[in-house]
PDB file of C-alpha atoms and ligand atoms in Angstrom:
ATOM      1  CA  MET S   1      31.159  -4.007  -4.544  1.00 91.00           C
ATOM      2  CA  LYS S   2      29.594  -3.207  -1.149  1.00 98.00           C
ATOM      3  CA  VAL S   3      25.807  -2.997  -1.036  1.00 98.00           C
ATOM      4  CA  LEU S   4      23.715  -1.775   1.875  1.00 98.00           C
ATOM      5  CA  ILE S   5      20.012  -2.525   2.328  1.00 98.00           C
ATOM      6  CA  LEU S   6      17.523  -0.972   4.738  1.00 98.00           C
ATOM      7  CA  THR S   7      13.790  -1.293   5.382  1.00 98.00           C
ATOM      8  CA  SER S   8      12.089   1.894   6.442  1.00 97.00           C
ATOM      9  CA  GLY S   9       8.641   2.859   7.800  1.00 96.00           C
ATOM     10  CA  GLY S  10       6.062   0.131   8.390  1.00 97.00           C
ATOM     11  CA  ASP S  11       7.156  -3.384   7.455  1.00 98.00           C
ATOM     12  CA  ALA S  12       5.513  -4.816   4.343  1.00 98.00           C
ATOM     13  CA  PRO S  13       5.146  -8.474   3.323  1.00 98.00           C
ATOM     14  CA  GLY S  14       7.657  -9.075   0.537  1.00 98.00           C
ATOM     15  CA  MET S  15      10.522  -7.167   2.178  1.00 98.00           C
ATOM     16  CA  ASN S  16      12.184 -10.375   3.371  1.00 98.00           C
ATOM     17  CA  LYS S  17      11.977 -11.869  -0.099  1.00 98.00           C
ATOM     18  CA  VAL S  18      13.822  -8.887  -1.565  1.00 98.00           C
ATOM     19  CA  ILE S  19      16.493  -9.101   1.143  1.00 98.00           C
ATOM     20  CA  SER S  20      16.937 -12.804   0.467  1.00 98.00           C
ATOM     21  CA  VAL S  21      17.188 -12.411  -3.339  1.00 98.00           C
ATOM     22  CA  LEU S  22      19.807  -9.703  -2.909  1.00 98.00           C
ATOM     23  CA  TYR S  23      21.664 -11.834  -0.379  1.00 98.00           C
ATOM     24  CA  LYS S  24      21.817 -14.750  -2.829  1.00 98.00           C
ATOM     25  CA  LYS S  25      23.484 -12.437  -5.365  1.00 98.00           C
ATOM     26  CA  PHE S  26      25.813 -10.396  -3.182  1.00 98.00           C
ATOM     27  CA  LYS S  27      26.467 -12.769  -0.255  1.00 97.00           C
ATOM     28  CA  GLU S  28      29.085 -11.327   2.158  1.00 97.00           C
ATOM     29  CA  ASN S  29      29.053  -8.045   0.235  1.00 98.00           C
ATOM     30  CA  LEU S  30      25.498  -7.327   1.291  1.00 98.00           C
ATOM     31  CA  TYR S  31      25.187  -5.308   4.474  1.00 98.00           C
ATOM     32  CA  ALA S  32      22.085  -4.288   6.420  1.00 98.00           C
ATOM     33  CA  CYS S  33      21.229  -1.198   8.366  1.00 97.00           C
ATOM     34  CA  LYS S  34      19.420  -2.281  11.481  1.00 95.00           C
ATOM     35  CA  GLU S  35      16.057  -0.476  11.808  1.00 97.00           C
ATOM     36  CA  GLY S  36      16.067   1.535   8.597  1.00 98.00           C
ATOM     37  CA  PHE S  37      17.400   5.088   8.538  1.00 98.00           C
ATOM     38  CA  LYS S  38      17.869   4.958  12.309  1.00 98.00           C
ATOM     39  CA  GLY S  39      20.602   2.360  11.831  1.00 98.00           C
ATOM     40  CA  LEU S  40      22.159   4.485   9.099  1.00 98.00           C
ATOM     41  CA  ILE S  41      22.398   7.440  11.475  1.00 98.00           C
ATOM     42  CA  ASN S  42      23.863   5.340  14.282  1.00 97.00           C
ATOM     43  CA  ASN S  43      26.073   3.272  11.979  1.00 97.00           C
ATOM     44  CA  GLU S  44      24.372   0.105  13.195  1.00 98.00           C
ATOM     45  CA  ILE S  45      25.416  -1.807  10.127  1.00 98.00           C
ATOM     46  CA  CYS S  46      26.424  -5.423   9.772  1.00 97.00           C
ATOM     47  CA  LYS S  47      26.501  -8.210   7.210  1.00 98.00           C
ATOM     48  CA  VAL S  48      23.027  -9.382   6.169  1.00 98.00           C
ATOM     49  CA  GLU S  49      23.955 -13.027   6.819  1.00 97.00           C
ATOM     50  CA  VAL S  50      23.759 -12.271  10.566  1.00 97.00           C
ATOM     51  CA  PHE S  51      19.982 -11.860  10.147  1.00 97.00           C
ATOM     52  CA  GLU S  52      19.527 -15.285   8.483  1.00 96.00           C
ATOM     53  CA  PRO S  53      17.736 -13.904   5.400  1.00 97.00           C
ATOM     54  CA  LYS S  54      17.081 -17.312   3.831  1.00 96.00           C
ATOM     55  CA  ARG S  55      15.152 -18.442   6.881  1.00 97.00           C
ATOM     56  CA  TYR S  56      12.734 -15.519   6.580  1.00 98.00           C
ATOM     57  CA  GLU S  57      12.482 -15.219   2.815  1.00 97.00           C
ATOM     58  CA  ASN S  58       8.831 -16.250   2.581  1.00 98.00           C
ATOM     59  CA  GLU S  59       7.756 -14.598   5.811  1.00 98.00           C
ATOM     60  CA  ALA S  60       6.196 -11.198   6.450  1.00 98.00           C
ATOM     61  CA  GLY S  61       8.015  -8.501   8.436  1.00 98.00           C
ATOM     62  CA  SER S  62      11.639  -7.542   7.964  1.00 98.00           C
ATOM     63  CA  CYS S  63      14.469  -9.629   9.396  1.00 98.00           C
ATOM     64  CA  ILE S  64      16.696  -6.525   9.407  1.00 98.00           C
ATOM     65  CA  LYS S  65      14.050  -4.528  11.353  1.00 98.00           C
ATOM     66  CA  CYS S  66      12.187  -1.343  10.506  1.00 98.00           C
ATOM     67  CA  SER S  67      11.721   2.034  12.125  1.00 96.00           C
ATOM     68  CA  ARG S  68      10.088   5.374  11.551  1.00 96.00           C
ATOM     69  CA  CYS S  69      12.857   7.919  11.793  1.00 96.00           C
ATOM     70  CA  PRO S  70      11.825  11.589  11.781  1.00 95.00           C
ATOM     71  CA  GLU S  71      15.374  12.595  12.862  1.00 96.00           C
ATOM     72  CA  PHE S  72      16.606  11.649   9.392  1.00 96.00           C
ATOM     73  CA  LYS S  73      14.900  14.815   8.111  1.00 95.00           C
ATOM     74  CA  THR S  74      17.086  17.048  10.280  1.00 97.00           C
ATOM     75  CA  LYS S  75      20.385  18.307   8.869  1.00 96.00           C
ATOM     76  CA  LYS S  76      22.426  17.110  11.826  1.00 97.00           C
ATOM     77  CA  TYR S  77      21.281  13.483  11.667  1.00 98.00           C
ATOM     78  CA  PHE S  78      21.044  13.395   7.891  1.00 98.00           C
ATOM     79  CA  ASN S  79      24.716  14.327   7.651  1.00 98.00           C
ATOM     80  CA  LYS S  80      25.651  11.514  10.038  1.00 97.00           C
ATOM     81  CA  ALA S  81      23.627   9.086   7.925  1.00 98.00           C
ATOM     82  CA  LEU S  82      25.190  10.411   4.733  1.00 98.00           C
ATOM     83  CA  GLU S  83      28.684   9.845   6.048  1.00 98.00           C
ATOM     84  CA  ASN S  84      27.848   6.216   6.832  1.00 98.00           C
ATOM     85  CA  ALA S  85      26.061   5.680   3.514  1.00 98.00           C
ATOM     86  CA  LYS S  86      29.158   6.821   1.617  1.00 98.00           C
ATOM     87  CA  GLN S  87      31.021   3.675   2.693  1.00 97.00           C
ATOM     88  CA  PHE S  88      28.863   1.731   0.210  1.00 98.00           C
ATOM     89  CA  ASP S  89      28.660   1.475  -3.571  1.00 98.00           C
ATOM     90  CA  TYR S  90      24.857   1.262  -3.426  1.00 98.00           C
ATOM     91  CA  VAL S  91      22.189   1.779  -0.785  1.00 98.00           C
ATOM     92  CA  VAL S  92      18.921  -0.096  -1.395  1.00 98.00           C
ATOM     93  CA  VAL S  93      15.914   1.470   0.362  1.00 98.00           C
ATOM     94  CA  LEU S  94      12.605  -0.351   0.861  1.00 98.00           C
ATOM     95  CA  GLY S  95       9.728   1.802   2.108  1.00 98.00           C
ATOM     96  CA  GLY S  96       6.902   4.214   1.319  1.00 97.00           C
ATOM     97  CA  ASN S  97       6.707   7.852   0.200  1.00 96.00           C
ATOM     98  CA  GLY S  98       8.698   9.227   3.163  1.00 96.00           C
ATOM     99  CA  SER S  99      11.449   6.674   2.604  1.00 97.00           C
ATOM    100  CA  PHE S 100      11.520   7.517  -1.112  1.00 98.00           C
ATOM    101  CA  LYS S 101      12.128  11.131  -0.197  1.00 97.00           C
ATOM    102  CA  GLY S 102      14.910  10.117   2.204  1.00 97.00           C
ATOM    103  CA  CYS S 103      16.422   7.939  -0.509  1.00 98.00           C
ATOM    104  CA  ASN S 104      16.379  10.831  -2.997  1.00 98.00           C
ATOM    105  CA  ASP S 105      18.107  13.072  -0.463  1.00 98.00           C
ATOM    106  CA  LEU S 106      20.936  10.548  -0.267  1.00 98.00           C
ATOM    107  CA  THR S 107      21.115  10.374  -4.086  1.00 98.00           C
ATOM    108  CA  GLN S 108      21.314  14.129  -4.376  1.00 98.00           C
ATOM    109  CA  ASN S 109      24.235  14.089  -1.991  1.00 98.00           C
ATOM    110  CA  GLY S 110      26.314  11.676  -4.032  1.00 97.00           C
ATOM    111  CA  VAL S 111      25.155   8.239  -2.831  1.00 98.00           C
ATOM    112  CA  LYS S 112      24.065   5.679  -5.426  1.00 98.00           C
ATOM    113  CA  THR S 113      20.657   4.359  -4.406  1.00 98.00           C
ATOM    114  CA  VAL S 114      17.969   1.916  -5.477  1.00 98.00           C
ATOM    115  CA  PHE S 115      14.424   2.366  -4.189  1.00 98.00           C
ATOM    116  CA  ILE S 116      11.749  -0.357  -4.011  1.00 98.00           C
ATOM    117  CA  PRO S 117       8.153   0.732  -3.152  1.00 98.00           C
ATOM    118  CA  SER S 118       7.172  -1.196  -0.031  1.00 98.00           C
ATOM    119  CA  THR S 119       4.094  -0.300   1.964  1.00 98.00           C
ATOM    120  CA  ILE S 120       0.815  -2.135   2.456  1.00 98.00           C
ATOM    121  CA  ASP S 121      -0.979   1.182   1.789  1.00 98.00           C
ATOM    122  CA  ASN S 122       0.001   1.060  -1.924  1.00 98.00           C
ATOM    123  CA  ASP S 123       0.281   4.839  -2.014  1.00 96.00           C
ATOM    124  CA  VAL S 124       3.790   5.350  -3.397  1.00 97.00           C
ATOM    125  CA  GLU S 125       3.072   7.928  -6.060  1.00 95.00           C
ATOM    126  CA  ILE S 126       5.602   6.775  -8.654  1.00 97.00           C
ATOM    127  CA  SER S 127       4.366   3.169  -8.807  1.00 98.00           C
ATOM    128  CA  ASP S 128       1.055   1.412  -9.469  1.00 98.00           C
ATOM    129  CA  TYR S 129       2.036  -1.245  -6.964  1.00 98.00           C
ATOM    130  CA  SER S 130       3.883  -1.218  -3.638  1.00 98.00           C
ATOM    131  CA  GLN S 131       4.803  -4.546  -2.178  1.00 98.00           C
ATOM    132  CA  GLY S 132       2.669  -5.606   0.771  1.00 98.00           C
ATOM    133  CA  PHE S 133      -0.676  -4.442  -0.622  1.00 98.00           C
ATOM    134  CA  ASP S 134      -1.858  -7.762  -2.053  1.00 98.00           C
ATOM    135  CA  THR S 135      -1.126  -9.593   1.198  1.00 98.00           C
ATOM    136  CA  ALA S 136      -2.832  -6.906   3.296  1.00 98.00           C
ATOM    137  CA  VAL S 137      -5.944  -6.991   1.108  1.00 98.00           C
ATOM    138  CA  ASN S 138      -6.087 -10.794   1.180  1.00 98.00           C
ATOM    139  CA  ALA S 139      -5.670 -10.803   4.959  1.00 98.00           C
ATOM    140  CA  CYS S 140      -8.630  -8.408   5.352  1.00 98.00           C
ATOM    141  CA  VAL S 141     -10.808 -10.309   2.892  1.00 98.00           C
ATOM    142  CA  SER S 142     -10.142 -13.607   4.621  1.00 98.00           C
ATOM    143  CA  TYR S 143     -10.706 -12.052   8.071  1.00 98.00           C
ATOM    144  CA  ILE S 144     -14.035 -10.550   7.050  1.00 98.00           C
ATOM    145  CA  LYS S 145     -15.229 -13.657   5.196  1.00 97.00           C
ATOM    146  CA  ASN S 146     -14.403 -15.827   8.184  1.00 97.00           C
ATOM    147  CA  THR S 147     -16.085 -13.491  10.640  1.00 97.00           C
ATOM    148  CA  MET S 148     -19.343 -12.862   8.816  1.00 97.00           C
ATOM    149  CA  PRO S 149     -20.955 -16.300   9.265  1.00 97.00           C
ATOM    150  CA  THR S 150     -21.073 -15.811  13.016  1.00 96.00           C
ATOM    151  CA  ILE S 151     -22.219 -12.197  12.650  1.00 97.00           C
ATOM    152  CA  GLU S 152     -24.945 -13.519  10.308  1.00 96.00           C
ATOM    153  CA  ALA S 153     -25.974 -16.155  12.829  1.00 97.00           C
ATOM    154  CA  PHE S 154     -26.814 -13.404  15.319  1.00 96.00           C
ATOM    155  CA  LYS S 155     -28.067 -10.828  12.793  1.00 96.00           C
ATOM    156  CA  ARG S 156     -25.481  -8.477  14.258  1.00 97.00           C
ATOM    157  CA  CYS S 157     -23.735  -5.539  12.680  1.00 98.00           C
ATOM    158  CA  CYS S 158     -19.949  -5.650  12.446  1.00 98.00           C
ATOM    159  CA  ILE S 159     -17.619  -2.733  11.767  1.00 98.00           C
ATOM    160  CA  PHE S 160     -14.209  -3.714  10.335  1.00 98.00           C
ATOM    161  CA  GLU S 161     -11.447  -1.135  10.616  1.00 98.00           C
ATOM    162  CA  VAL S 162      -8.739  -1.593   7.978  1.00 98.00           C
ATOM    163  CA  MET S 163      -5.370   0.169   7.626  1.00 98.00           C
ATOM    164  CA  GLY S 164      -4.349   3.066   5.416  1.00 97.00           C
ATOM    165  CA  ARG S 165      -2.671   6.070   6.983  1.00 94.00           C
ATOM    166  CA  ASN S 166      -3.383   8.670   4.303  1.00 93.00           C
ATOM    167  CA  CYS S 167      -4.972   6.411   1.776  1.00 96.00           C
ATOM    168  CA  ASP S 168      -8.117   4.317   1.383  1.00 96.00           C
ATOM    169  CA  LYS S 169      -6.852   1.822  -1.197  1.00 97.00           C
ATOM    170  CA  ILE S 170      -7.005  -1.179   1.141  1.00 98.00           C
ATOM    171  CA  ALA S 171     -10.606  -0.358   2.154  1.00 97.00           C
ATOM    172  CA  LYS S 172     -11.706   0.082  -1.448  1.00 96.00           C
ATOM    173  CA  GLU S 173      -9.957  -3.049  -2.737  1.00 97.00           C
ATOM    174  CA  VAL S 174     -11.307  -5.204   0.084  1.00 98.00           C
ATOM    175  CA  GLN S 175     -14.833  -4.024  -0.673  1.00 96.00           C
ATOM    176  CA  LYS S 176     -14.546  -5.542  -4.146  1.00 96.00           C
ATOM    177  CA  TYR S 177     -14.163  -9.033  -2.672  1.00 97.00           C
ATOM    178  CA  VAL S 178     -16.529  -8.992   0.284  1.00 96.00           C
ATOM    179  CA  SER S 179     -20.142  -8.029  -0.062  1.00 88.00           C
ATOM    180  CA  CYS S 180     -20.162  -5.402   2.675  1.00 95.00           C
ATOM    181  CA  ASP S 181     -23.123  -3.056   3.114  1.00 96.00           C
ATOM    182  CA  LEU S 182     -21.140   0.147   3.598  1.00 96.00           C
ATOM    183  CA  ILE S 183     -17.654   1.546   3.198  1.00 96.00           C
ATOM    184  CA  ILE S 184     -16.415   4.628   5.034  1.00 97.00           C
ATOM    185  CA  SER S 185     -13.249   5.976   3.519  1.00 94.00           C
ATOM    186  CA  ASN S 186     -13.409   9.594   4.618  1.00 90.00           C
ATOM    187  CA  GLU S 187     -15.116  11.701   7.290  1.00 85.00           C
ATOM    188  CA  ASN S 188     -17.726  13.044   4.892  1.00 86.00           C
ATOM    189  CA  ASP S 189     -19.079   9.550   4.323  1.00 89.00           C
ATOM    190  CA  ILE S 190     -20.468   9.351   7.868  1.00 94.00           C
ATOM    191  CA  ASN S 191     -24.250   9.639   8.085  1.00 96.00           C
ATOM    192  CA  TYR S 192     -25.431   7.831  11.215  1.00 97.00           C
ATOM    193  CA  LYS S 193     -29.143   8.092  10.402  1.00 96.00           C
ATOM    194  CA  LYS S 194     -28.675   6.577   6.956  1.00 96.00           C
ATOM    195  CA  PHE S 195     -26.447   3.798   8.322  1.00 97.00           C
ATOM    196  CA  ALA S 196     -28.982   3.002  11.049  1.00 97.00           C
ATOM    197  CA  GLU S 197     -31.770   2.677   8.499  1.00 97.00           C
ATOM    198  CA  ILE S 198     -29.722   0.085   6.596  1.00 97.00           C
ATOM    199  CA  ILE S 199     -28.818  -1.793   9.777  1.00 97.00           C
ATOM    200  CA  ASN S 200     -32.406  -1.801  11.102  1.00 97.00           C
ATOM    201  CA  GLU S 201     -33.782  -2.851   7.726  1.00 96.00           C
ATOM    202  CA  ASN S 202     -31.295  -5.741   7.457  1.00 97.00           C
ATOM    203  CA  TYR S 203     -32.178  -6.842  10.985  1.00 96.00           C
ATOM    204  CA  LYS S 204     -35.881  -6.914  10.142  1.00 96.00           C
ATOM    205  CA  LYS S 205     -35.041  -9.167   7.183  1.00 96.00           C
ATOM    206  CA  GLU S 206     -33.029 -11.385   9.577  1.00 96.00           C
ATOM    207  CA  LYS S 207     -29.798 -10.268   7.942  1.00 97.00           C
ATOM    208  CA  ALA S 208     -26.478  -9.045   9.312  1.00 97.00           C
ATOM    209  CA  THR S 209     -24.748  -5.800   8.313  1.00 98.00           C
ATOM    210  CA  SER S 210     -21.048  -5.337   7.597  1.00 98.00           C
ATOM    211  CA  ILE S 211     -19.269  -1.996   7.415  1.00 98.00           C
ATOM    212  CA  ILE S 212     -15.663  -1.332   6.390  1.00 98.00           C
ATOM    213  CA  ILE S 213     -14.050   1.790   7.809  1.00 97.00           C
ATOM    214  CA  LYS S 214     -10.603   3.140   6.982  1.00 97.00           C
ATOM    215  CA  GLU S 215      -8.419   3.757  10.025  1.00 98.00           C
ATOM    216  CA  ARG S 216      -7.929   7.276  11.442  1.00 96.00           C
ATOM    217  CA  ILE S 217     -11.409   8.528  10.499  1.00 96.00           C
ATOM    218  CA  ILE S 218     -13.078   8.093  13.876  1.00 96.00           C
ATOM    219  CA  ASP S 219     -12.404   5.961  16.942  1.00 96.00           C
ATOM    220  CA  ILE S 220     -14.310   2.758  16.267  1.00 97.00           C
ATOM    221  CA  ASN S 221     -15.845   2.638  19.791  1.00 97.00           C
ATOM    222  CA  GLN S 222     -17.064   6.219  19.459  1.00 97.00           C
ATOM    223  CA  PHE S 223     -18.458   5.363  16.043  1.00 97.00           C
ATOM    224  CA  ILE S 224     -20.466   2.504  17.576  1.00 97.00           C
ATOM    225  CA  ILE S 225     -21.755   4.713  20.426  1.00 97.00           C
ATOM    226  CA  ASN S 226     -22.944   7.305  17.890  1.00 97.00           C
ATOM    227  CA  LEU S 227     -24.541   4.648  15.702  1.00 97.00           C
ATOM    228  CA  LYS S 228     -26.365   3.023  18.602  1.00 96.00           C
ATOM    229  CA  LYS S 229     -28.346   6.232  19.149  1.00 96.00           C
ATOM    230  CA  TYR S 230     -30.245   5.438  15.960  1.00 96.00           C
ATOM    231  CA  THR S 231     -30.380   1.657  15.867  1.00 95.00           C
ATOM    232  CA  SER S 232     -32.950  -0.550  17.592  1.00 85.00           C
ATOM    233  CA  ASN S 233     -32.027  -3.871  19.221  1.00 89.00           C
ATOM    234  CA  VAL S 234     -29.253  -4.780  16.818  1.00 96.00           C
ATOM    235  CA  GLU S 235     -25.992  -5.708  18.519  1.00 97.00           C
ATOM    236  CA  ILE S 236     -23.059  -3.844  16.997  1.00 98.00           C
ATOM    237  CA  ARG S 237     -19.497  -5.136  17.245  1.00 97.00           C
ATOM    238  CA  GLY S 238     -16.306  -3.456  16.110  1.00 97.00           C
ATOM    239  CA  VAL S 239     -13.030  -5.106  15.140  1.00 97.00           C
ATOM    240  CA  ILE S 240      -9.706  -3.625  14.163  1.00 98.00           C
ATOM    241  CA  VAL S 241      -8.124  -5.939  11.605  1.00 98.00           C
ATOM    242  CA  GLY S 242      -4.761  -4.429  12.623  1.00 97.00           C
ATOM    243  CA  TYR S 243      -1.344  -6.008  12.256  1.00 98.00           C
ATOM    244  CA  LEU S 244      -2.745  -9.114  10.643  1.00 97.00           C
ATOM    245  CA  GLN S 245      -2.537  -6.948   7.510  1.00 98.00           C
ATOM    246  CA  ARG S 246       1.220  -6.541   7.801  1.00 98.00           C
ATOM    247  CA  GLY S 247       2.048  -9.784   9.586  1.00 98.00           C
ATOM    248  CA  THR S 248       0.336 -12.259   7.273  1.00 98.00           C
ATOM    249  CA  LYS S 249       2.600 -14.535   5.215  1.00 98.00           C
ATOM    250  CA  PRO S 250       3.125 -12.990   1.745  1.00 98.00           C
ATOM    251  CA  THR S 251       0.744 -14.269  -0.932  1.00 98.00           C
ATOM    252  CA  ALA S 252       2.109 -16.006  -4.033  1.00 98.00           C
ATOM    253  CA  LYS S 253       1.440 -12.821  -6.016  1.00 98.00           C
ATOM    254  CA  GLU S 254       3.377 -10.820  -3.406  1.00 98.00           C
ATOM    255  CA  LEU S 255       6.407 -13.077  -3.712  1.00 98.00           C
ATOM    256  CA  PHE S 256       6.237 -12.674  -7.478  1.00 98.00           C
ATOM    257  CA  TYR S 257       6.300  -8.875  -7.159  1.00 98.00           C
ATOM    258  CA  ALA S 258       9.102  -8.997  -4.575  1.00 98.00           C
ATOM    259  CA  LYS S 259      11.234 -11.280  -6.726  1.00 98.00           C
ATOM    260  CA  ASN S 260      10.849  -9.016  -9.753  1.00 98.00           C
ATOM    261  CA  PHE S 261      11.536  -5.822  -7.803  1.00 98.00           C
ATOM    262  CA  ALA S 262      14.657  -7.487  -6.414  1.00 98.00           C
ATOM    263  CA  LYS S 263      15.844  -8.764  -9.825  1.00 98.00           C
ATOM    264  CA  LYS S 264      15.665  -5.257 -11.293  1.00 98.00           C
ATOM    265  CA  ALA S 265      17.579  -3.905  -8.300  1.00 98.00           C
ATOM    266  CA  VAL S 266      20.278  -6.542  -8.807  1.00 98.00           C
ATOM    267  CA  GLY S 267      20.455  -5.510 -12.490  1.00 97.00           C
ATOM    268  CA  ILE S 268      21.110  -1.860 -11.618  1.00 98.00           C
ATOM    269  CA  ILE S 269      23.851  -2.779  -9.159  1.00 98.00           C
ATOM    270  CA  LYS S 270      25.580  -5.466 -11.251  1.00 97.00           C
ATOM    271  CA  GLU S 271      25.704  -3.189 -14.276  1.00 97.00           C
ATOM    272  CA  ASN S 272      26.850  -0.297 -12.118  1.00 96.00           C
ATOM    273  CA  LYS S 273      24.068   1.939 -13.433  1.00 96.00           C
ATOM    274  CA  ARG S 274      22.961   5.296 -12.041  1.00 97.00           C
ATOM    275  CA  SER S 275      20.566   5.450  -9.079  1.00 98.00           C
ATOM    276  CA  GLY S 276      17.037   4.276  -9.808  1.00 97.00           C
ATOM    277  CA  ALA S 277      13.643   3.425  -8.417  1.00 98.00           C
ATOM    278  CA  ILE S 278      11.979   0.176  -9.412  1.00 98.00           C
ATOM    279  CA  ILE S 279       8.331   0.669 -10.194  1.00 98.00           C
ATOM    280  CA  PHE S 280       5.457  -1.426 -11.466  1.00 98.00           C
ATOM    281  CA  LYS S 281       3.653   0.598 -14.107  1.00 97.00           C
ATOM    282  CA  ASN S 282       1.465  -0.350 -17.084  1.00 96.00           C
ATOM    283  CA  ASN S 283       1.732  -3.977 -16.017  1.00 96.00           C
ATOM    284  CA  CYS S 284       5.497  -4.174 -16.108  1.00 97.00           C
ATOM    285  CA  PHE S 285       8.476  -3.687 -13.850  1.00 98.00           C
ATOM    286  CA  GLN S 286      10.481  -0.640 -14.832  1.00 97.00           C
ATOM    287  CA  ILE S 287      13.440   1.404 -13.668  1.00 97.00           C
ATOM    288  CA  ILE S 288      13.077   5.180 -13.469  1.00 97.00           C
TER     289      ILE S 288
HETATM  290  O1  F6P R 301       2.864   0.970   6.957  1.00 89.37           O
HETATM  291  C1  F6P R 301       1.663   1.565   6.695  1.00 89.37           C
HETATM  292  C2  F6P R 301       0.765   1.463   7.910  1.00 89.37           C
HETATM  293  O2  F6P R 301       0.423   0.126   8.149  1.00 89.37           O
HETATM  294  C3  F6P R 301      -0.477   2.325   7.775  1.00 89.37           C
HETATM  295  O3  F6P R 301      -1.498   1.695   7.073  1.00 89.37           O
HETATM  296  C4  F6P R 301      -0.788   2.595   9.211  1.00 89.37           C
HETATM  297  O4  F6P R 301      -1.457   3.820   9.344  1.00 89.37           O
HETATM  298  C5  F6P R 301       0.550   2.682   9.850  1.00 89.37           C
HETATM  299  O5  F6P R 301       1.432   1.942   9.041  1.00 89.37           O
HETATM  300  C6  F6P R 301       0.618   2.189  11.257  1.00 89.37           C
HETATM  301  O6  F6P R 301       1.908   2.349  11.702  1.00 89.37           O
HETATM  302  P1  F6P R 301       2.449   1.826  13.103  1.00 89.37           P
HETATM  303  O7  F6P R 301       2.520   0.343  13.024  1.00 89.37           O
HETATM  304  O8  F6P R 301       3.794   2.447  13.223  1.00 89.37           O
HETATM  305  O9  F6P R 301       1.490   2.312  14.116  1.00 89.37           O
END
């Protein structure tokens, strides 16, 4: 039984745990594609043990490396990848929606696959949970909670930009745990005059203001320039929470999800079942 694993798209905390659980089961029969689908195209494949999976099992990132690989969508490169994938009994793909599509394309062309939703954005349509989300949310919450005392001390306003390419789930979840004054999760939410009133009012009451903004809505510096046109003497600072969201050590809950995703994947492979995706739906781990 030869099993191949790859991590595709943005890395997500929990990926290393899955790799390590699979390694413990399949040992020298587990192979890795370096840098996701890119490695599959270029046949950059080697035994997982080379990447020391046990050493990284509780760390964020991916010891077998990730990449975004638009070439995989083209017929020429897909066929190269397909040829390489066919050397294996199963290909395990960890990634988001784009990677799920890539995984399905392999399945439809005769490769047995297992997909595990892995993106901090938590926007994989088939699953209620994608690994990485809990860690990303916790990283933001802790960042904001540890920043606000100093913002409070100066009665400043702080804008926190959080990740989410096409999706505002991180922003909305973080808001539940920090008492921020405003959340901007799409362009239509922006009303500088209204924001300025809140900021000025807070300042008068000797209070700070915190605003969460989802990435890719507006450049944070431009946002501050526009806001300053309406605010009085309040100092406004902007911070991009950034890769802390992906690079933070997986939370205990994350490791629990990763372990269960991995166990189901092992089940499919050991029992030689048909291709499947592991999802978390209605509070349980399922195979579809
Ligand atoms: O992996 C998801 C994500 O973190 C998105 O939230 C974000 O838009 C994107 O990746 C950033 O990707 P990159 O690190 O390639 O710039």
